[in-house]
């Protein structure tokens, strides 16, 4: 199960890039490895919570299916309904369910430009309606109760007040943009010696390397051939939107995010913006960077990304991708332990409900 948590997102992204976005194999492999090896994903996956891992597998599937079958609404309806039914657990986390709705919009708009070189408003609206109906039909067996439960809790004044306090209390990260651009928003800072990720990623010779993907993205976006490849513009716009959302209520323009929490219905589900939108940023950034490198990327840029991946692979090669937490030098919290026979017996008793 641990292996699948890291391998399935790579396979899902690689298949989508090669089969749907039509990138070359070299680009598909590099970007798929970046999708998992970057600091945000590495930290996110080390918790080993499957409902957090599942969206990283499902998002490339959703984007790929929409991009590939944009011209056939019937196939879209059936395939997307199947994904929503079989992989329903990936939507059980409410913020990820909200991000899924955003992903549908971005995917259909990108697909419109990709296939028609323009935004076909009528077809985009028709496909979005079909996808929503497909989701509701395939998810009716669980979505209705979850929606009612969440609606009751979110409508409580105390809950809304708590969300605003949380948002305002987390708006004091002056270095948030630097950590977003280096994909280290989830990596704890200032606890050297207690946590491997903090020790590794913030080393003076490692931290600058973490900016390589962002620099590659900016250099390629600045000279992107938008006239010939119209789908690049909405992808870049989606990345910029994800940059804004992933910083949450932090400056700059943090007051806009707070206003959205206060006035946009259901937006309060995104109170933990750095975590949820940070992972989504990695996904949409990966797709955009793959598209840019595929149409104009130079060999030196791909080798630069390969060097970045080699550095990011060090925690995996040294078996520190699920690190221990050290408390006061004497105590250690670890997920690495021997599963003794008595543990198995307790598990058997609990599972048998005796």
Coordinates of C-alpha atoms in Angstrom, one line a residue:
X1 CA 0.0 0.0 0.0
X2 CA 2.9 2.4 0.8
X3 CA 4.4 1.7 -2.6
X4 CA 1.1 2.3 -4.4
X5 CA 0.7 5.7 -2.7
X6 CA 3.9 6.9 -4.5
X7 CA 3.7 4.9 -7.7
X8 CA 0.0 5.3 -8.8
X9 CA 0.2 9.1 -9.1
X10 CA 3.3 8.8 -11.3
X11 CA 1.6 6.2 -13.5
X12 CA -1.6 8.2 -13.7
X13 CA 0.2 11.5 -14.6
X14 CA 2.5 9.8 -17.1
X15 CA -0.4 8.1 -19.0
X16 CA -2.3 11.3 -19.1
X17 CA 0.6 13.3 -20.5
X18 CA 1.6 10.8 -23.1
X19 CA -1.9 9.6 -24.2
X20 CA -4.0 12.7 -23.8
X21 CA -1.7 15.7 -23.9
X22 CA 0.5 14.0 -26.5
X23 CA 3.8 14.9 -25.0
X24 CA 7.0 13.0 -25.8
X25 CA 8.0 10.1 -23.5
X26 CA 11.0 12.0 -22.1
X27 CA 8.8 15.0 -21.0
X28 CA 6.0 12.7 -19.7
X29 CA 8.5 10.7 -17.5
X30 CA 10.2 13.8 -16.1
X31 CA 7.0 15.7 -15.3
X32 CA 5.5 12.6 -13.7
X33 CA 8.5 12.2 -11.5
X34 CA 8.3 15.9 -10.6
X35 CA 4.6 15.4 -9.7
X36 CA 5.6 13.1 -6.8
X37 CA 9.2 14.0 -5.9
X38 CA 8.7 17.7 -5.3
X39 CA 8.7 18.8 -1.6
X40 CA 5.0 19.5 -1.5
X41 CA 4.0 16.1 -2.7
X42 CA 6.7 14.3 -0.7
X43 CA 5.5 15.9 2.5
X44 CA 1.8 15.4 1.6
X45 CA 2.3 11.7 0.8
X46 CA 4.4 10.9 3.9
X47 CA 1.2 11.0 6.1
X48 CA 0.0 7.8 4.3
X49 CA -3.6 8.8 4.4
X50 CA -5.3 7.3 1.4
X51 CA -8.1 9.9 1.0
X52 CA -5.3 12.4 0.6
X53 CA -3.4 10.3 -1.9
X54 CA -6.4 9.4 -4.0
X55 CA -7.0 12.9 -5.5
X56 CA -3.4 12.9 -6.9
X57 CA -4.3 9.7 -8.8
X58 CA -7.8 10.8 -9.9
X59 CA -7.0 14.4 -11.1
X60 CA -4.8 13.2 -14.0
X61 CA -7.4 10.7 -15.0
X62 CA -10.2 13.3 -15.0
X63 CA -8.1 15.8 -17.0
X64 CA -7.0 13.1 -19.4
X65 CA -10.5 11.7 -20.1
X66 CA -11.9 15.2 -20.7
X67 CA -9.1 16.2 -23.0
X68 CA -9.2 13.0 -25.0
X69 CA -13.0 12.6 -25.3
X70 CA -13.9 16.3 -25.6
X71 CA -15.7 15.6 -28.9
X72 CA -17.8 12.8 -27.6
X73 CA -20.2 13.9 -24.8
X74 CA -21.7 10.4 -24.4
X75 CA -18.3 8.8 -23.7
X76 CA -17.5 11.6 -21.3
X77 CA -20.7 11.0 -19.4
X78 CA -20.1 7.3 -19.1
X79 CA -16.4 7.4 -18.3
X80 CA -16.7 10.2 -15.8
X81 CA -19.6 8.6 -14.1
X82 CA -17.5 5.4 -13.8
X83 CA -14.6 7.3 -12.3
X84 CA -17.0 9.0 -9.8
X85 CA -18.6 5.7 -8.8
X86 CA -15.6 3.5 -8.6
X87 CA -13.3 6.1 -7.0
X88 CA -15.9 7.7 -4.8
X89 CA -13.5 7.7 -1.8
X90 CA -11.3 10.3 -3.6
X91 CA -14.2 12.8 -3.3
X92 CA -15.0 12.1 0.4
X93 CA -12.8 15.0 1.6
X94 CA -15.0 18.1 1.1
X95 CA -12.2 20.5 0.0
X96 CA -11.0 18.1 -2.6
X97 CA -14.6 17.7 -3.8
X98 CA -14.6 21.5 -4.3
X99 CA -11.3 21.4 -6.1
X100 CA -12.7 18.7 -8.4
X101 CA -15.4 21.1 -9.5
X102 CA -12.7 23.7 -10.3
X103 CA -10.8 21.0 -12.2
X104 CA -13.8 20.2 -14.3
X105 CA -14.0 23.8 -15.4
X106 CA -10.3 24.2 -16.2
X107 CA -10.2 20.9 -18.0
X108 CA -13.1 21.6 -20.3
X109 CA -11.8 25.1 -21.1
X110 CA -8.3 23.8 -21.9
X111 CA -9.8 21.0 -24.0
X112 CA -11.9 23.6 -26.0
X113 CA -8.8 25.5 -26.9
X114 CA -6.8 22.3 -27.5
X115 CA -9.3 20.9 -30.0
X116 CA -10.9 24.0 -31.5
X117 CA -8.3 26.8 -30.9
X118 CA -11.1 28.9 -29.3
X119 CA -13.4 28.9 -26.4
X120 CA -16.6 27.3 -27.6
X121 CA -19.0 28.6 -24.9
X122 CA -22.0 26.5 -26.0
X123 CA -20.1 23.3 -26.0
X124 CA -18.2 24.0 -22.8
X125 CA -21.5 24.7 -21.0
X126 CA -23.1 21.6 -22.5
X127 CA -20.1 19.4 -21.4
X128 CA -20.1 20.9 -17.9
X129 CA -23.8 20.2 -17.4
X130 CA -23.3 16.6 -18.6
X131 CA -20.4 16.1 -16.2
X132 CA -22.4 17.5 -13.3
X133 CA -25.3 15.2 -14.1
X134 CA -22.9 12.3 -14.4
X135 CA -21.4 13.1 -11.0
X136 CA -24.7 13.4 -9.3
X137 CA -26.1 10.2 -10.8
X138 CA -23.0 8.2 -10.0
X139 CA -22.5 9.7 -6.5
X140 CA -26.1 9.9 -5.3
X141 CA -25.7 7.0 -3.0
X142 CA -23.3 8.9 -0.8
X143 CA -23.3 12.6 -1.8
X144 CA -26.8 13.5 -0.6
X145 CA -26.1 12.6 3.1
X146 CA -22.7 14.2 3.0
X147 CA -24.0 17.4 1.5
X148 CA -26.8 17.6 4.1
X149 CA -24.3 17.0 7.0
X150 CA -21.8 19.6 5.7
X151 CA -24.5 22.1 5.0
X152 CA -25.8 21.9 8.5
X153 CA -22.3 22.3 10.0
X154 CA -21.2 25.1 7.7
X155 CA -24.4 27.1 8.2
X156 CA -23.6 27.4 12.0
X157 CA -22.4 30.9 12.9
X158 CA -19.8 29.5 15.3
X159 CA -18.3 27.5 12.5
X160 CA -18.0 30.4 10.1
X161 CA -16.5 32.5 12.9
X162 CA -14.0 29.8 13.6
X163 CA -13.0 29.6 9.9
X164 CA -12.4 33.4 9.8
X165 CA -10.3 33.3 13.0
X166 CA -8.3 30.4 11.5
X167 CA -7.8 32.3 8.2
X168 CA -6.7 35.6 9.9
X169 CA -4.4 33.7 12.3
X170 CA -2.6 32.0 9.4
X171 CA -2.1 35.2 7.4
X172 CA 1.3 36.2 8.9
X173 CA 3.6 34.2 6.7
X174 CA 5.8 36.9 5.1
X175 CA 7.8 34.3 3.1
X176 CA 4.8 32.5 1.7
X177 CA 5.4 33.4 -2.0
X178 CA 9.0 32.3 -1.8
X179 CA 8.0 29.0 -0.4
X180 CA 5.2 28.6 -3.0
X181 CA 7.6 29.2 -5.8
X182 CA 10.0 26.7 -4.4
X183 CA 7.2 24.2 -3.6
X184 CA 8.1 24.1 0.1
X185 CA 4.8 25.5 1.5
X186 CA 4.2 22.3 3.6
X187 CA 7.8 21.8 4.7
X188 CA 8.1 23.0 8.4
X189 CA 10.6 25.7 8.9
X190 CA 12.7 26.4 12.0
X191 CA 12.8 22.9 13.6
X192 CA 16.2 21.9 12.5
X193 CA 17.4 18.6 13.9
X194 CA 13.9 17.4 14.7
X195 CA 12.5 16.6 11.2
X196 CA 14.5 15.3 8.2
X197 CA 12.5 17.3 5.6
X198 CA 13.3 20.6 7.3
X199 CA 17.0 19.7 7.6
X200 CA 17.2 18.7 4.0
X201 CA 15.2 21.1 2.0
X202 CA 16.3 24.2 3.8
X203 CA 20.0 23.5 3.5
X204 CA 21.8 26.5 1.9
X205 CA 22.9 24.4 -1.2
X206 CA 19.5 22.6 -1.6
X207 CA 17.0 25.4 -1.2
X208 CA 18.1 27.4 -4.3
X209 CA 17.7 24.2 -6.5
X210 CA 14.1 24.0 -5.4
X211 CA 13.3 27.0 -7.6
X212 CA 14.4 25.3 -10.8
X213 CA 10.8 24.2 -11.9
X214 CA 9.4 27.7 -11.3
X215 CA 12.2 29.3 -13.3
X216 CA 11.7 26.8 -16.1
X217 CA 8.0 27.6 -16.1
X218 CA 8.5 31.4 -16.2
X219 CA 11.1 31.3 -18.9
X220 CA 8.9 29.1 -21.1
X221 CA 5.7 31.0 -20.4
X222 CA 7.4 34.3 -21.3
X223 CA 8.2 33.0 -24.8
X224 CA 5.2 30.6 -25.3
X225 CA 3.8 30.4 -28.9
X226 CA 0.2 31.3 -27.9
X227 CA -0.9 31.9 -31.5
X228 CA 0.0 28.4 -32.5
X229 CA -0.8 26.6 -29.3
X230 CA -3.9 28.3 -27.9
X231 CA -4.4 25.8 -25.0
X232 CA -1.2 27.2 -23.3
X233 CA -2.9 30.4 -22.3
X234 CA -5.7 28.8 -20.1
X235 CA -3.1 26.5 -18.6
X236 CA -0.9 29.3 -17.5
X237 CA -3.9 31.3 -16.3
X238 CA -4.9 28.2 -14.2
X239 CA -1.4 28.1 -12.7
X240 CA -1.5 31.8 -11.7
X241 CA -5.0 31.2 -10.2
X242 CA -3.6 28.2 -8.2
X243 CA -0.7 30.4 -7.0
X244 CA -3.2 32.9 -5.6
X245 CA -5.4 30.3 -3.9
X246 CA -2.5 28.3 -2.4
X247 CA -1.3 31.4 -0.4
X248 CA -4.7 31.7 1.2
X249 CA -5.2 34.8 3.3
X250 CA -1.5 35.7 3.3
X251 CA -0.3 38.8 1.5
X252 CA -0.3 40.0 -1.2
X253 CA -4.1 40.4 -1.7
X254 CA -4.9 38.3 1.3
X255 CA -8.0 40.4 2.0
X256 CA -9.5 39.2 -1.2
X257 CA -9.3 35.6 0.0
X258 CA -10.8 36.5 3.3
X259 CA -13.6 38.3 1.5
X260 CA -14.3 35.1 -0.5
X261 CA -14.5 33.1 2.7
X262 CA -17.0 35.5 4.0
X263 CA -19.3 36.0 1.0
X264 CA -18.9 33.1 -1.5
X265 CA -21.2 30.2 -0.6
X266 CA -19.4 27.1 0.5
X267 CA -16.0 28.7 0.0
X268 CA -15.3 28.3 3.7
X269 CA -14.4 24.6 3.0
X270 CA -11.0 26.0 1.8
X271 CA -9.9 27.4 5.1
X272 CA -6.7 25.3 4.9
X273 CA -5.7 26.8 1.6
X274 CA -2.0 26.1 1.7
X275 CA -2.4 22.4 2.0
X276 CA -5.3 21.7 -0.3
X277 CA -4.6 24.2 -3.0
X278 CA -0.9 23.6 -2.6
X279 CA -1.3 20.0 -3.8
X280 CA -3.6 21.2 -6.6
X281 CA -1.0 23.7 -7.6
X282 CA 1.5 20.9 -8.1
X283 CA -0.9 19.1 -10.4
X284 CA -1.9 22.0 -12.6
X285 CA 1.7 23.3 -12.6
X286 CA 2.9 19.9 -13.8
X287 CA 0.4 19.8 -16.7
X288 CA 1.3 23.4 -17.7
X289 CA 5.0 22.8 -17.5
X290 CA 4.7 19.6 -19.6
X291 CA 2.7 21.4 -22.3
X292 CA 5.3 24.2 -22.4
X293 CA 8.3 21.9 -22.6
X294 CA 6.6 19.8 -25.2
X295 CA 6.1 22.6 -27.7
X296 CA 9.3 24.5 -27.1
X297 CA 11.4 23.0 -24.4
X298 CA 15.2 22.8 -25.0
X299 CA 17.4 19.9 -24.1
X300 CA 19.3 22.0 -21.4
X301 CA 15.9 22.7 -19.7
X302 CA 15.0 19.0 -19.5
X303 CA 18.5 18.2 -18.1
X304 CA 18.0 21.0 -15.6
X305 CA 14.7 19.4 -14.5
X306 CA 16.4 16.0 -14.4
X307 CA 19.1 17.4 -12.0
X308 CA 16.3 18.9 -9.8
X309 CA 14.7 15.5 -9.7
X310 CA 17.9 13.8 -8.7
X311 CA 18.2 16.2 -5.7
X312 CA 14.6 15.7 -4.8
X313 CA 15.1 11.9 -5.0
X314 CA 17.7 11.9 -2.2
X315 CA 15.1 11.5 0.6
X316 CA 13.8 8.4 -1.3
X317 CA 17.2 6.9 -2.1
X318 CA 18.2 7.3 1.5
X319 CA 14.9 5.9 2.8
X320 CA 14.0 9.1 4.5
X321 CA 10.7 9.8 2.6
X322 CA 8.7 8.8 5.7
X323 CA 10.9 10.4 8.4
X324 CA 10.8 10.3 12.1
X325 CA 9.9 13.2 14.4
X326 CA 12.4 13.9 17.1
X327 CA 11.1 15.5 20.4
X328 CA 13.6 17.0 22.8
X329 CA 16.4 14.8 21.5
X330 CA 15.3 11.9 23.6
X331 CA 11.9 10.9 22.2
X332 CA 11.1 9.8 18.6
X333 CA 7.8 9.5 16.8
X334 CA 8.2 6.9 14.1
X335 CA 6.0 5.0 11.6
X336 CA 8.6 2.3 11.3
X337 CA 8.0 -0.5 13.7
X338 CA 7.9 -4.2 13.9
X339 CA 4.3 -5.6 13.5
X340 CA 4.4 -8.1 16.3
X341 CA 2.2 -11.2 16.5
X342 CA 0.2 -9.7 19.4
X343 CA -0.6 -6.7 17.2
X344 CA -2.1 -9.0 14.6
X345 CA -4.2 -10.7 17.3
X346 CA -5.6 -7.4 18.5
X347 CA -6.3 -6.4 14.9
X348 CA -8.1 -9.7 14.3
X349 CA -10.3 -9.2 17.4
X350 CA -11.2 -5.6 16.6
X351 CA -12.0 -6.5 13.0
X352 CA -14.2 -9.4 14.1
X353 CA -16.1 -6.9 16.5
X354 CA -15.9 -9.3 19.4

